[in-house]
Short mmCIF file of the N, C-alpha and C atoms (twelve columns), coordinates in Angstrom:
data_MODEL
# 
_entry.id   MODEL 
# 
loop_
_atom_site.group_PDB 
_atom_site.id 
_atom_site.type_symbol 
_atom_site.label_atom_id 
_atom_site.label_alt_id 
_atom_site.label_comp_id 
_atom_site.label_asym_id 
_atom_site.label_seq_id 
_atom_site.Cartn_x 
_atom_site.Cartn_y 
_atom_site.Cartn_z 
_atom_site.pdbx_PDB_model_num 
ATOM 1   N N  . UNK A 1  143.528 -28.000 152.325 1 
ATOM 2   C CA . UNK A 1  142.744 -29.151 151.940 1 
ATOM 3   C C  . UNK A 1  142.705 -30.105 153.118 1 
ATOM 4   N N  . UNK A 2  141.375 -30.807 153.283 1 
ATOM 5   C CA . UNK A 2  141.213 -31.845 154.679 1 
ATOM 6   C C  . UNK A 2  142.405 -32.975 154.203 1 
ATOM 7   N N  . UNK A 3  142.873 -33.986 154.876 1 
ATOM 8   C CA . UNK A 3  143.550 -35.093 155.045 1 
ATOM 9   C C  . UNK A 3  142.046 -35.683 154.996 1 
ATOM 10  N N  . UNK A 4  142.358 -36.952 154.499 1 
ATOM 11  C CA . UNK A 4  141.821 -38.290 154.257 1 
ATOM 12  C C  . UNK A 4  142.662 -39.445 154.387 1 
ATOM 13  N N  . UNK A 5  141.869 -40.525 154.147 1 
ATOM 14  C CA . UNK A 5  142.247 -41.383 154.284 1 
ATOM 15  C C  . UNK A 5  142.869 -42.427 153.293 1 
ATOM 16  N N  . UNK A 6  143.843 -43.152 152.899 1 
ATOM 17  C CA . UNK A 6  144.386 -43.146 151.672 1 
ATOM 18  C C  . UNK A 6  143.821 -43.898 150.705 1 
ATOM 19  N N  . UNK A 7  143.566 -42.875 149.772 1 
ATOM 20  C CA . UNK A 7  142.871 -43.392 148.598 1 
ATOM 21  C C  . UNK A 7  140.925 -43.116 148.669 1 
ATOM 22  N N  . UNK A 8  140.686 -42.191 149.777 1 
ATOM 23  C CA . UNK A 8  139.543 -41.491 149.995 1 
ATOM 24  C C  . UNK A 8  139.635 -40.166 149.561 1 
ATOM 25  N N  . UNK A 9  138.373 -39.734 149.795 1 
ATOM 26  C CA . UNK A 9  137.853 -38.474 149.126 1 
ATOM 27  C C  . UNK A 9  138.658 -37.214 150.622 1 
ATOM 28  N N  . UNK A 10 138.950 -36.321 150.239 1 
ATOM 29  C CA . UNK A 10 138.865 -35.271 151.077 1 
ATOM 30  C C  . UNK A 10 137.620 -34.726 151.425 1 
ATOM 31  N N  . UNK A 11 137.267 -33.724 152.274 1 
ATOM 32  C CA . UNK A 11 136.087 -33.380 152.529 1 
ATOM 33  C C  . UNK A 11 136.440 -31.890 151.605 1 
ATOM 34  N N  . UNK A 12 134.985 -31.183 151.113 1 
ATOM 35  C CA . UNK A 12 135.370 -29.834 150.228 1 
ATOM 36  C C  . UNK A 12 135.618 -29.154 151.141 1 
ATOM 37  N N  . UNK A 13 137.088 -28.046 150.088 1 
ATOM 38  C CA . UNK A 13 137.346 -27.328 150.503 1 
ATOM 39  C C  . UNK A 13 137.226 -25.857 149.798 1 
ATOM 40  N N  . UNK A 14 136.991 -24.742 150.597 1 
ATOM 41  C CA . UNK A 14 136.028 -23.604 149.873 1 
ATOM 42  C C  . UNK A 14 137.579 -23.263 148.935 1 
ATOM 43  N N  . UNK A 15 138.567 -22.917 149.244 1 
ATOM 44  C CA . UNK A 15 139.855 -22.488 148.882 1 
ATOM 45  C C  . UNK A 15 140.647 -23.361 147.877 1 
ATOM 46  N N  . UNK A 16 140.441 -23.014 146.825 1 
ATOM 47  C CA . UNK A 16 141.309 -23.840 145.348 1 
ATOM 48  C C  . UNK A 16 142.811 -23.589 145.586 1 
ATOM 49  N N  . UNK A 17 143.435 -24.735 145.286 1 
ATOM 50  C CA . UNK A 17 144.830 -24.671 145.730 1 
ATOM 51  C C  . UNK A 17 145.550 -24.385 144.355 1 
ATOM 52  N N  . UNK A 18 146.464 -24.300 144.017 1 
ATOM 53  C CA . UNK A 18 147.170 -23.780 142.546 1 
ATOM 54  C C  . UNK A 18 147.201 -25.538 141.674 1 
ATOM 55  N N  . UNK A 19 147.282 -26.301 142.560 1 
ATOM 56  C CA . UNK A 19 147.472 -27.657 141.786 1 
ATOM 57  C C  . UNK A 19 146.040 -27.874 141.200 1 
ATOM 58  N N  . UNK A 20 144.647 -28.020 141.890 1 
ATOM 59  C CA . UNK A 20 143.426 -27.936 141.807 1 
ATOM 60  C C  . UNK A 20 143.076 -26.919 140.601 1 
ATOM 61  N N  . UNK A 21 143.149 -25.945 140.925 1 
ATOM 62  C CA . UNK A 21 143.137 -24.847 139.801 1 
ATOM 63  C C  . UNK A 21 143.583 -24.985 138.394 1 
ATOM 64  N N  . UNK A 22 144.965 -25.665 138.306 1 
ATOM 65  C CA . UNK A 22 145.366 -25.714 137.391 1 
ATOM 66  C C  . UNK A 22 145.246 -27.277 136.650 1 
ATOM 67  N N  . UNK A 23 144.559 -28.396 137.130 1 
ATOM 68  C CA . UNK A 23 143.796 -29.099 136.577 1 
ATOM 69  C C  . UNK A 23 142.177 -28.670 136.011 1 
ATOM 70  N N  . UNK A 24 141.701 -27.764 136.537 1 
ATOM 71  C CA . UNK A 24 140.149 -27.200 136.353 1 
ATOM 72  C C  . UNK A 24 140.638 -26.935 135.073 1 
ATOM 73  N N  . UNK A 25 141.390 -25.651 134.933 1 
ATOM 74  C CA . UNK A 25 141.796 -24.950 133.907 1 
ATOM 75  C C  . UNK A 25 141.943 -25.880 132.354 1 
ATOM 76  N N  . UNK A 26 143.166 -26.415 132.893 1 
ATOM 77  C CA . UNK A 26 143.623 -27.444 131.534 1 
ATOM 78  C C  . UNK A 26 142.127 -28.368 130.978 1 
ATOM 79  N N  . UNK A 27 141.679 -28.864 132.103 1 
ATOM 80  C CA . UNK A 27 140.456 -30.047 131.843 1 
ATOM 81  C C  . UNK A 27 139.612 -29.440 131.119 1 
ATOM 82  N N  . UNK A 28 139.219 -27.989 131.423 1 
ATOM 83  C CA . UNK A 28 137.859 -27.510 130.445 1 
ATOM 84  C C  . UNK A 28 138.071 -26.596 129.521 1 
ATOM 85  N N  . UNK A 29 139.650 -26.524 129.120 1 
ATOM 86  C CA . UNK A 29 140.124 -25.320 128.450 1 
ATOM 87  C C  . UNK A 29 139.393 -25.394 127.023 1 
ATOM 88  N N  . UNK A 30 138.812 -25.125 125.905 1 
ATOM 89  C CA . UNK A 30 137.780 -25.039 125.040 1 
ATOM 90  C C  . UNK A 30 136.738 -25.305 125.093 1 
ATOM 91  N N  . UNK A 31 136.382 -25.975 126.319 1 
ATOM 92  C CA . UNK A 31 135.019 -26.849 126.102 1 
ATOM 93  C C  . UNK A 31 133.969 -25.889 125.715 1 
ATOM 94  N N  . UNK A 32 132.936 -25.859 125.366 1 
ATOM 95  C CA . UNK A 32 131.968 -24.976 124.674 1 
ATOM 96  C C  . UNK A 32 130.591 -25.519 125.222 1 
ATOM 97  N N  . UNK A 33 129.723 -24.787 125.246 1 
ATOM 98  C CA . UNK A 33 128.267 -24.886 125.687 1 
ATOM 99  C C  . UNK A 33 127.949 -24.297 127.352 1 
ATOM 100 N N  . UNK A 34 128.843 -25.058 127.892 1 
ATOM 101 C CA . UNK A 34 128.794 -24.157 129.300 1 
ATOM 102 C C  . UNK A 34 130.166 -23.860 130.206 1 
ATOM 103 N N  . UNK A 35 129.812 -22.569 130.898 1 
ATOM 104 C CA . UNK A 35 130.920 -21.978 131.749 1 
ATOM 105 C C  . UNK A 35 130.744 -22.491 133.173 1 
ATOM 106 N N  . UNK A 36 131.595 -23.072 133.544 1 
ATOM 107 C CA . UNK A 36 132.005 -23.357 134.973 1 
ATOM 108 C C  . UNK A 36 132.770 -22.227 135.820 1 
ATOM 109 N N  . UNK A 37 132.233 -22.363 137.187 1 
ATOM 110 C CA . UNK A 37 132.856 -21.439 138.106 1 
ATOM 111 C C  . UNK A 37 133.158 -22.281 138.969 1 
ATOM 112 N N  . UNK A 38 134.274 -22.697 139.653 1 
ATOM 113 C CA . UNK A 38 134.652 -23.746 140.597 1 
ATOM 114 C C  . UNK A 38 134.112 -22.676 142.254 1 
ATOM 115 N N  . UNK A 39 133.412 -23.715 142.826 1 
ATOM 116 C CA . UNK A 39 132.871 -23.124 144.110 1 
ATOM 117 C C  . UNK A 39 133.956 -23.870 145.654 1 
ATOM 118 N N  . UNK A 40 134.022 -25.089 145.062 1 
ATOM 119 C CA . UNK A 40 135.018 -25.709 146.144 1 
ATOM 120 C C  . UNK A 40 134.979 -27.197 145.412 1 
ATOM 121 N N  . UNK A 41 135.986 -27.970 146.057 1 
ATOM 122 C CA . UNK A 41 136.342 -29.220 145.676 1 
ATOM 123 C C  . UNK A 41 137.161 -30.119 146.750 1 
ATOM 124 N N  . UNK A 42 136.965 -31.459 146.026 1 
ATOM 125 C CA . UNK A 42 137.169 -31.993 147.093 1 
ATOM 126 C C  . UNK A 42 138.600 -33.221 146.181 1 
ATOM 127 N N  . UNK A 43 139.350 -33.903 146.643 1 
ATOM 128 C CA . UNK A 43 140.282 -34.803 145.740 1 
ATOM 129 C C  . UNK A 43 140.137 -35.620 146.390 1 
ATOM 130 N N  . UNK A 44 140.855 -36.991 145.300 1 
ATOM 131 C CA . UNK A 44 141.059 -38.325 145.848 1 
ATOM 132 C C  . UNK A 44 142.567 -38.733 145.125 1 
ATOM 133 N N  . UNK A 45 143.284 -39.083 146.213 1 
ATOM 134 C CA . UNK A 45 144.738 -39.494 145.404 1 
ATOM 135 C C  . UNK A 45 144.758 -41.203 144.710 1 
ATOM 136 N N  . UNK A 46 144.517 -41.291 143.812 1 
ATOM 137 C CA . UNK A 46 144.721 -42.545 142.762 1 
ATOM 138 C C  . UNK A 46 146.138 -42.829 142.268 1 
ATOM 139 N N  . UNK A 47 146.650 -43.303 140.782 1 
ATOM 140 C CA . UNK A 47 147.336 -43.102 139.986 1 
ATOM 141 C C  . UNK A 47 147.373 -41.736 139.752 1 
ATOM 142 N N  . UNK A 48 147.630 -40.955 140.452 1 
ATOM 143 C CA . UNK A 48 147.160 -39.574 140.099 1 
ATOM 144 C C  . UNK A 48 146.434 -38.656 141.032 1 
ATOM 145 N N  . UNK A 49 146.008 -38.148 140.405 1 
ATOM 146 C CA . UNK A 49 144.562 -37.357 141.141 1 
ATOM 147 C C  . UNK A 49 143.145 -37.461 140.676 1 
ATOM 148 N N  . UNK A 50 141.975 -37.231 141.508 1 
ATOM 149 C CA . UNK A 50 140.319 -37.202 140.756 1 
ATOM 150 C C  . UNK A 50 139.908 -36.354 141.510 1 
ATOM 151 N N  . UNK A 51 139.443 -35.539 141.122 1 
ATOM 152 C CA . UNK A 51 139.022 -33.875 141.435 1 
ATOM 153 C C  . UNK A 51 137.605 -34.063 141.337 1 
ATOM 154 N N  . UNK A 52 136.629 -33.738 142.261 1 
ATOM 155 C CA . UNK A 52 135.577 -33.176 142.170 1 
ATOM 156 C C  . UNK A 52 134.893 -31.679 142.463 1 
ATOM 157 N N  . UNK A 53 134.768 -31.147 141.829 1 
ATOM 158 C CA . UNK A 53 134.481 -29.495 141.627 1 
ATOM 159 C C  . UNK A 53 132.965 -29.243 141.667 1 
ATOM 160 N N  . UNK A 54 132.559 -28.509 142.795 1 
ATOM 161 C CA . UNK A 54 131.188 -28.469 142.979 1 
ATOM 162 C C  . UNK A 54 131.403 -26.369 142.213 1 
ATOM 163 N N  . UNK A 55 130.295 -26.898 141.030 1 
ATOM 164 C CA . UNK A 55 130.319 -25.314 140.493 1 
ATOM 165 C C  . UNK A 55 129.321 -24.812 139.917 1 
ATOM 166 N N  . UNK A 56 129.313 -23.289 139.956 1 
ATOM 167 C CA . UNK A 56 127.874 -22.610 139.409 1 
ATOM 168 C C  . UNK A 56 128.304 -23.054 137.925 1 
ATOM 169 N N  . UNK A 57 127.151 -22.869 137.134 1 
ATOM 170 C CA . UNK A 57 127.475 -23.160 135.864 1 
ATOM 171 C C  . UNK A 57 126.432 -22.276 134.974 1 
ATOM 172 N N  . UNK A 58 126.899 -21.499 133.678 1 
ATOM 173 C CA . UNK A 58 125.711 -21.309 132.744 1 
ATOM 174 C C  . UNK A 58 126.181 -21.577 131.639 1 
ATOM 175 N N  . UNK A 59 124.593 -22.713 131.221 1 
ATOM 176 C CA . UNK A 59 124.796 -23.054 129.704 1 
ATOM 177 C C  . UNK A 59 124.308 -21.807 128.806 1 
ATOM 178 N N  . UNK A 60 125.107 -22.056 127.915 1 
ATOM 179 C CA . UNK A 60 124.805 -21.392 126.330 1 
ATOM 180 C C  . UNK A 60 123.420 -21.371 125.353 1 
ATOM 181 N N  . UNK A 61 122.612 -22.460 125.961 1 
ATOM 182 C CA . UNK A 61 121.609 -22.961 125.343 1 
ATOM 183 C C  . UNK A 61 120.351 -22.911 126.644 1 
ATOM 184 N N  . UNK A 62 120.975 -22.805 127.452 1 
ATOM 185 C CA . UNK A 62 120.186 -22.251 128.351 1 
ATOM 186 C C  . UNK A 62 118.872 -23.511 129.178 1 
ATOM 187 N N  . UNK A 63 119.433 -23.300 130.547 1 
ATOM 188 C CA . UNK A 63 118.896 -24.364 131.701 1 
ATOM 189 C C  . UNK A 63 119.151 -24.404 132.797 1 
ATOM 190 N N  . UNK A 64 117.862 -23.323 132.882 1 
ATOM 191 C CA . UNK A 64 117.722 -22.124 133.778 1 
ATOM 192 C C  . UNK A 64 117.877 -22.968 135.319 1 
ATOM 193 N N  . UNK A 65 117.592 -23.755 135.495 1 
ATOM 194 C CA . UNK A 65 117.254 -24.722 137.060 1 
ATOM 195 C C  . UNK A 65 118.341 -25.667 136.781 1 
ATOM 196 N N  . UNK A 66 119.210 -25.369 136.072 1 
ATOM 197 C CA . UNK A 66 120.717 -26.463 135.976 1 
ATOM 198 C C  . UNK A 66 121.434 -25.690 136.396 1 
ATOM 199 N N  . UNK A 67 121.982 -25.274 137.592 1 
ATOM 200 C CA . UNK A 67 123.116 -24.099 137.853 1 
ATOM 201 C C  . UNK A 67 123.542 -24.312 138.545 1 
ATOM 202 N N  . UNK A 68 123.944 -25.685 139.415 1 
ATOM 203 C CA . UNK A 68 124.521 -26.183 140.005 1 
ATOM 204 C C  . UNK A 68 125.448 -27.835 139.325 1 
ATOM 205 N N  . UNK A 69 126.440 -28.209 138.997 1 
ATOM 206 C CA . UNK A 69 126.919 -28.974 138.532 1 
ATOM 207 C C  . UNK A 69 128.211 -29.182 139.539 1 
ATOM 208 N N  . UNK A 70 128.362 -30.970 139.957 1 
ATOM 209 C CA . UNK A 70 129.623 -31.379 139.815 1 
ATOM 210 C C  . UNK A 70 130.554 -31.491 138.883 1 
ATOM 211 N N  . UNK A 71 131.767 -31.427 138.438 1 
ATOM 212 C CA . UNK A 71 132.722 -31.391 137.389 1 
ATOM 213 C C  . UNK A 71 133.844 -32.194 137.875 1 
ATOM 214 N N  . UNK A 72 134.207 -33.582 137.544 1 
ATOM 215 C CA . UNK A 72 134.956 -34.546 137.649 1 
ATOM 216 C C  . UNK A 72 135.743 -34.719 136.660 1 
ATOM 217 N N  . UNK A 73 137.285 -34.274 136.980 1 
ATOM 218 C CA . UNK A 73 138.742 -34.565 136.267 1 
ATOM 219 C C  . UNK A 73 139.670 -35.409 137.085 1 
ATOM 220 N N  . UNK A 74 140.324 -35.825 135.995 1 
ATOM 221 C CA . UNK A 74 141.286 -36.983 136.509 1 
ATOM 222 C C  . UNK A 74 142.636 -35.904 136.048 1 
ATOM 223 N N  . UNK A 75 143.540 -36.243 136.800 1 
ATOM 224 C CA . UNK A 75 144.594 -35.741 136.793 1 
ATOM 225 C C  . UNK A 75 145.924 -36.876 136.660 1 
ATOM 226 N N  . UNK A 76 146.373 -37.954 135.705 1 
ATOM 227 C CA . UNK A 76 146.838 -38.697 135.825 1 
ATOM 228 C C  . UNK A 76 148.479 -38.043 136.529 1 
ATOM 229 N N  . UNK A 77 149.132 -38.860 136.795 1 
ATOM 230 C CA . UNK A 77 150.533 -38.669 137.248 1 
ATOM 231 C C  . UNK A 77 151.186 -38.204 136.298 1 
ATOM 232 N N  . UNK A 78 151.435 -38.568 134.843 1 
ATOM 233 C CA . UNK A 78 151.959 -37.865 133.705 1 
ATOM 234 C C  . UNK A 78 150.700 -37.661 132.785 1 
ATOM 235 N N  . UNK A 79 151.211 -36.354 132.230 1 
ATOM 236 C CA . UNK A 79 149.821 -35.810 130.981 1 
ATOM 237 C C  . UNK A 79 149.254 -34.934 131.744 1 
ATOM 238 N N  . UNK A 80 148.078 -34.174 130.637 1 
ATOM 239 C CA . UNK A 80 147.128 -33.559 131.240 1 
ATOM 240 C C  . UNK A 80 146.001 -33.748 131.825 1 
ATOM 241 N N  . UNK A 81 145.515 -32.882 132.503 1 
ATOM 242 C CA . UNK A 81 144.096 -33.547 133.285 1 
ATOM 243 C C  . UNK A 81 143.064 -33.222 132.005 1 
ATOM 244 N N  . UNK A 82 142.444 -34.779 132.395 1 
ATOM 245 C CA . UNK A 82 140.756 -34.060 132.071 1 
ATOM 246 C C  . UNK A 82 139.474 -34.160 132.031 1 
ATOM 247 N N  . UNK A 83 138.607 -34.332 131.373 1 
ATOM 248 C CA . UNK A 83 137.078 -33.833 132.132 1 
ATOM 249 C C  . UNK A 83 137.059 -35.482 132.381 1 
ATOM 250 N N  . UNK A 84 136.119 -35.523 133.190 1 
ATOM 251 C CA . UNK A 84 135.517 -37.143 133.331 1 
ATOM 252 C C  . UNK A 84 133.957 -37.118 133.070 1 
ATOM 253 N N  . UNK A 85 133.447 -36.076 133.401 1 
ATOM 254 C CA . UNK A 85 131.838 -36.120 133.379 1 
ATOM 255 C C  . UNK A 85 131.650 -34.300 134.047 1 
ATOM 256 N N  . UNK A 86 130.495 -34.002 133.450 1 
ATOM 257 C CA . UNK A 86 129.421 -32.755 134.391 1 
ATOM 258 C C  . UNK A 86 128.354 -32.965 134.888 1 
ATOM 259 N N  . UNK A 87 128.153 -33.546 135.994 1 
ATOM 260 C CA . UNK A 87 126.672 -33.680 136.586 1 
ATOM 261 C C  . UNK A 87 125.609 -32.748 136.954 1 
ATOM 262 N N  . UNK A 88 124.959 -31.967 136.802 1 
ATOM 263 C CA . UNK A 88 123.882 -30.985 136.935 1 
ATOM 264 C C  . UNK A 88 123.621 -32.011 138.352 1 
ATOM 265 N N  . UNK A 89 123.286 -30.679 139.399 1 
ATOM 266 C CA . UNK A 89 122.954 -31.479 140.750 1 
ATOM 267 C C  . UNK A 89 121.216 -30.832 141.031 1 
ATOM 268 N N  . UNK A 90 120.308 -31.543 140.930 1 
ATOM 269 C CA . UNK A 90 118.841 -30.655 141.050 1 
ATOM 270 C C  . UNK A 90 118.376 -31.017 142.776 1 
ATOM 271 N N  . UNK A 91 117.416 -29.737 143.167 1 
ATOM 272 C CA . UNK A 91 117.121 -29.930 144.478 1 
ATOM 273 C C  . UNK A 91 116.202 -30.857 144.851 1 
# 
């Protein structure tokens, strides 16, 4: 993962680290309607952590030119992480 500056964003990185991963995981574990594939991400150290996950995505209901989405989790210092928002990113 890049170094930043404190309390800045990292720059993305293609390679999910086990900590990263395992906030993705927990944050969207039932969610329903659409599947995320984490492509790379980037963090910001807070109270915690804030994860941004640039990922392919397919909805269930289907949107066909939505297949690109950011996926923003917070990872507080105690507890589990979780979703903050899914942004569909269009060209």
């Amino acid at each position: 993962m890049s170094a930043s500056t404190p309390g800045g964003w990292t720059s993305f990185d293609f390679t999910l680290t086990p900590h990263a991963k395992d906030a993705f995981e927990t944050a969207l574990h039932g969610l329903m309607g659409i599947h995320c594939v984490p492509i790379a991400f980037a963090s910001q150290a807070v109270n915690g952590t804030n994860f941004a996950f640039l990922c392919e995505a397919e909805y269930a209901s289907g949107h066909p030119n939505e297949n690109v989405v950011v996926v923003r989790i917070h990872q507080p210092t105690e507890g589990l992480a979780h979703l903050v928002s899914i942004t569909p990113i269009h060209p």
